[in-house]
Amino acid sequence: GAAIIHVDIHCKEKVEVTLDYNQNPLSASNETLDNGRVKQKLHPERKFLYVAMMSADKFVPTRVRAAVQTWASSIRTWNRNSTVDVEIFAQSNTTVGVPIVKMPGVSDNVYPPQKKSFSMMRYVSDHHGSDYEWFLRLDDDAYVHIEHLESLLRRIDSSQPLYIGSP
């Protein structure tokens, strides 16, 4: 599964929002360029999106490599100035072209992987919590259509406390 998470520890109420990225108007802080693409006015001190992919050593040569060779490599093709970063979380020494983060004391072989998932989110919060507008947590078998994701996220005010996805 995949979830887009905007972290705000001061969020006290749950608000469900359904967005159609083709219909929802752009956030007031954004503008549409002549070619129809959206230019978001970002906070200059933050990058746009951090992608944290949870995997296991046994899937790095297959699932992770496929993700890196498809949607993850299309990030810079879609937008050369993209400030989207991808990190893989697995106990692996394999090289696939994107950083692989090993978490001490967390096994790749335990199912269900709650400890691994929570450890990954703790790492993301501790190391990147204020560096990005948006965070995406996904598994290694997910496919991201980066153009659609960017279009959706640029229509949402990232300063609002949001959780988009399924719990």
C-alpha positions as semicolon CSV with decimal commas, in nm:
position;residue;x (nm);y (nm);z (nm)
1;G;0,000;0,000;0,000
2;A;0,094;0,364;-0,031
3;A;0,020;0,667;0,179
4;I;0,104;1,032;0,133
5;I;0,176;1,185;0,468
6;H;0,210;1,547;0,566
7;V;0,354;1,544;0,917
8;D;0,217;1,787;1,172
9;I;0,236;1,676;1,533
10;H;-0,017;1,940;1,636
11;C;-0,303;1,781;1,440
12;K;-0,584;1,692;1,684
13;E;-0,883;1,619;1,464
14;K;-0,942;1,376;1,180
15;V;-1,076;1,535;0,864
16;E;-1,147;1,320;0,560
17;V;-1,095;1,486;0,226
18;T;-1,154;1,336;-0,118
19;L;-0,970;1,504;-0,402
20;D;-0,996;1,455;-0,776
21;Y;-0,672;1,595;-0,912
22;N;-0,844;1,669;-1,245
23;Q;-1,124;1,872;-1,085
24;N;-0,991;2,029;-0,767
25;P;-0,875;2,389;-0,817
26;L;-0,513;2,470;-0,754
27;S;-0,412;2,584;-0,411
28;A;-0,407;2,964;-0,399
29;S;-0,031;2,949;-0,354
30;N;0,021;2,785;-0,696
31;E;-0,001;2,902;-1,055
32;T;-0,059;2,735;-1,393
33;L;0,204;2,785;-1,661
34;D;0,125;2,839;-2,029
35;N;0,193;2,473;-2,108
36;G;-0,067;2,359;-1,852
37;R;0,187;2,241;-1,595
38;V;0,158;2,358;-1,239
39;K;0,424;2,568;-1,071
40;Q;0,398;2,546;-0,695
41;K;0,532;2,828;-0,486
42;L;0,740;2,623;-0,247
43;H;0,889;2,715;0,082
44;P;1,244;2,789;-0,032
45;E;1,394;2,597;0,257
46;R;1,209;2,273;0,179
47;K;1,218;2,020;-0,104
48;F;0,894;1,897;-0,263
49;L;0,864;1,521;-0,191
50;Y;1,047;1,250;0,001
51;V;0,966;0,889;-0,095
52;A;1,040;0,615;0,159
53;M;1,010;0,266;0,011
54;M;1,000;-0,027;0,252
55;S;1,152;-0,349;0,121
56;A;1,359;-0,651;0,220
57;D;1,699;-0,772;0,105
58;K;1,545;-1,058;-0,095
59;F;1,337;-0,809;-0,303
60;V;1,610;-0,553;-0,377
61;P;1,735;-0,727;-0,696
62;T;1,380;-0,766;-0,832
63;R;1,106;-0,534;-0,699
64;V;1,329;-0,247;-0,592
65;R;1,541;-0,260;-0,909
66;A;1,219;-0,254;-1,117
67;A;1,091;0,052;-0,928
68;V;1,425;0,231;-0,970
69;Q;1,431;0,153;-1,344
70;T;1,070;0,266;-1,401
71;W;0,885;0,528;-1,195
72;A;1,179;0,636;-0,976
73;S;1,394;0,711;-1,280
74;S;1,109;0,906;-1,443
75;I;1,119;1,168;-1,165
76;R;1,402;1,365;-1,326
77;T;1,264;1,302;-1,677
78;W;0,930;1,454;-1,582
79;N;1,083;1,755;-1,413
80;R;1,458;1,818;-1,437
81;N;1,446;2,054;-1,141
82;S;1,249;1,809;-0,932
83;T;1,318;1,813;-0,562
84;V;1,194;1,458;-0,510
85;D;1,419;1,214;-0,328
86;V;1,378;0,837;-0,292
87;E;1,531;0,613;-0,025
88;I;1,489;0,238;0,015
89;F;1,463;0,082;0,360
90;A;1,604;-0,272;0,363
91;Q;1,881;-0,470;0,531
92;S;2,075;-0,497;0,206
93;N;2,426;-0,434;0,070
94;T;2,303;-0,438;-0,291
95;T;2,347;-0,122;-0,498
96;V;2,051;-0,011;-0,712
97;G;2,119;0,356;-0,786
98;V;1,926;0,509;-0,495
99;P;2,026;0,513;-0,127
100;I;1,944;0,206;0,080
101;V;1,898;0,276;0,451
102;K;1,967;-0,005;0,698
103;M;1,791;0,023;1,031
104;P;1,983;-0,130;1,323
105;G;1,793;-0,393;1,518
106;V;1,519;-0,427;1,256
107;S;1,479;-0,757;1,073
108;D;1,372;-0,797;0,710
109;N;1,220;-1,137;0,790
110;V;0,949;-1,053;1,044
111;Y;0,587;-1,041;0,927
112;P;0,379;-0,836;0,975
113;P;0,645;-0,564;0,960
114;Q;0,508;-0,311;1,212
115;K;0,842;-0,258;1,388
116;K;1,013;-0,202;1,054
117;S;0,743;0,037;0,936
118;F;0,744;0,242;1,256
119;S;1,125;0,246;1,265
120;M;1,128;0,371;0,907
121;M;0,882;0,650;0,986
122;R;1,084;0,745;1,296
123;Y;1,398;0,766;1,080
124;V;1,217;0,981;0,822
125;S;1,084;1,213;1,091
126;D;1,420;1,242;1,269
127;H;1,630;1,292;0,956
128;H;1,398;1,465;0,708
129;G;1,095;1,588;0,905
130;S;1,137;1,955;0,820
131;D;1,317;1,917;0,485
132;Y;1,019;1,837;0,258
133;E;0,670;1,958;0,177
134;W;0,534;1,602;0,138
135;F;0,623;1,247;0,241
136;L;0,523;0,927;0,061
137;R;0,560;0,592;0,233
138;L;0,513;0,288;0,013
139;D;0,602;-0,077;-0,027
140;D;0,835;-0,215;-0,291
141;D;0,550;-0,358;-0,500
142;A;0,381;-0,019;-0,555
143;Y;0,398;0,180;-0,877
144;V;0,391;0,559;-0,864
145;H;0,267;0,761;-1,160
146;I;0,483;1,056;-1,064
147;E;0,316;1,304;-1,299
148;H;-0,029;1,237;-1,149
149;L;0,106;1,242;-0,794
150;E;0,279;1,575;-0,852
151;S;-0,035;1,719;-1,013
152;L;-0,245;1,610;-0,714
153;L;-0,006;1,734;-0,447
154;R;0,042;2,071;-0,612
155;R;-0,333;2,130;-0,580
156;I;-0,322;2,086;-0,203
157;D;-0,197;2,336;0,051
158;S;0,098;2,157;0,212
159;S;0,084;2,384;0,516
160;Q;-0,236;2,207;0,628
161;P;-0,204;1,895;0,850
162;L;-0,310;1,607;0,621
163;Y;-0,294;1,231;0,597
164;I;-0,390;1,102;0,254
165;G;-0,429;0,728;0,208
166;S;-0,550;0,433;0,406
167;P;-0,441;0,372;0,765
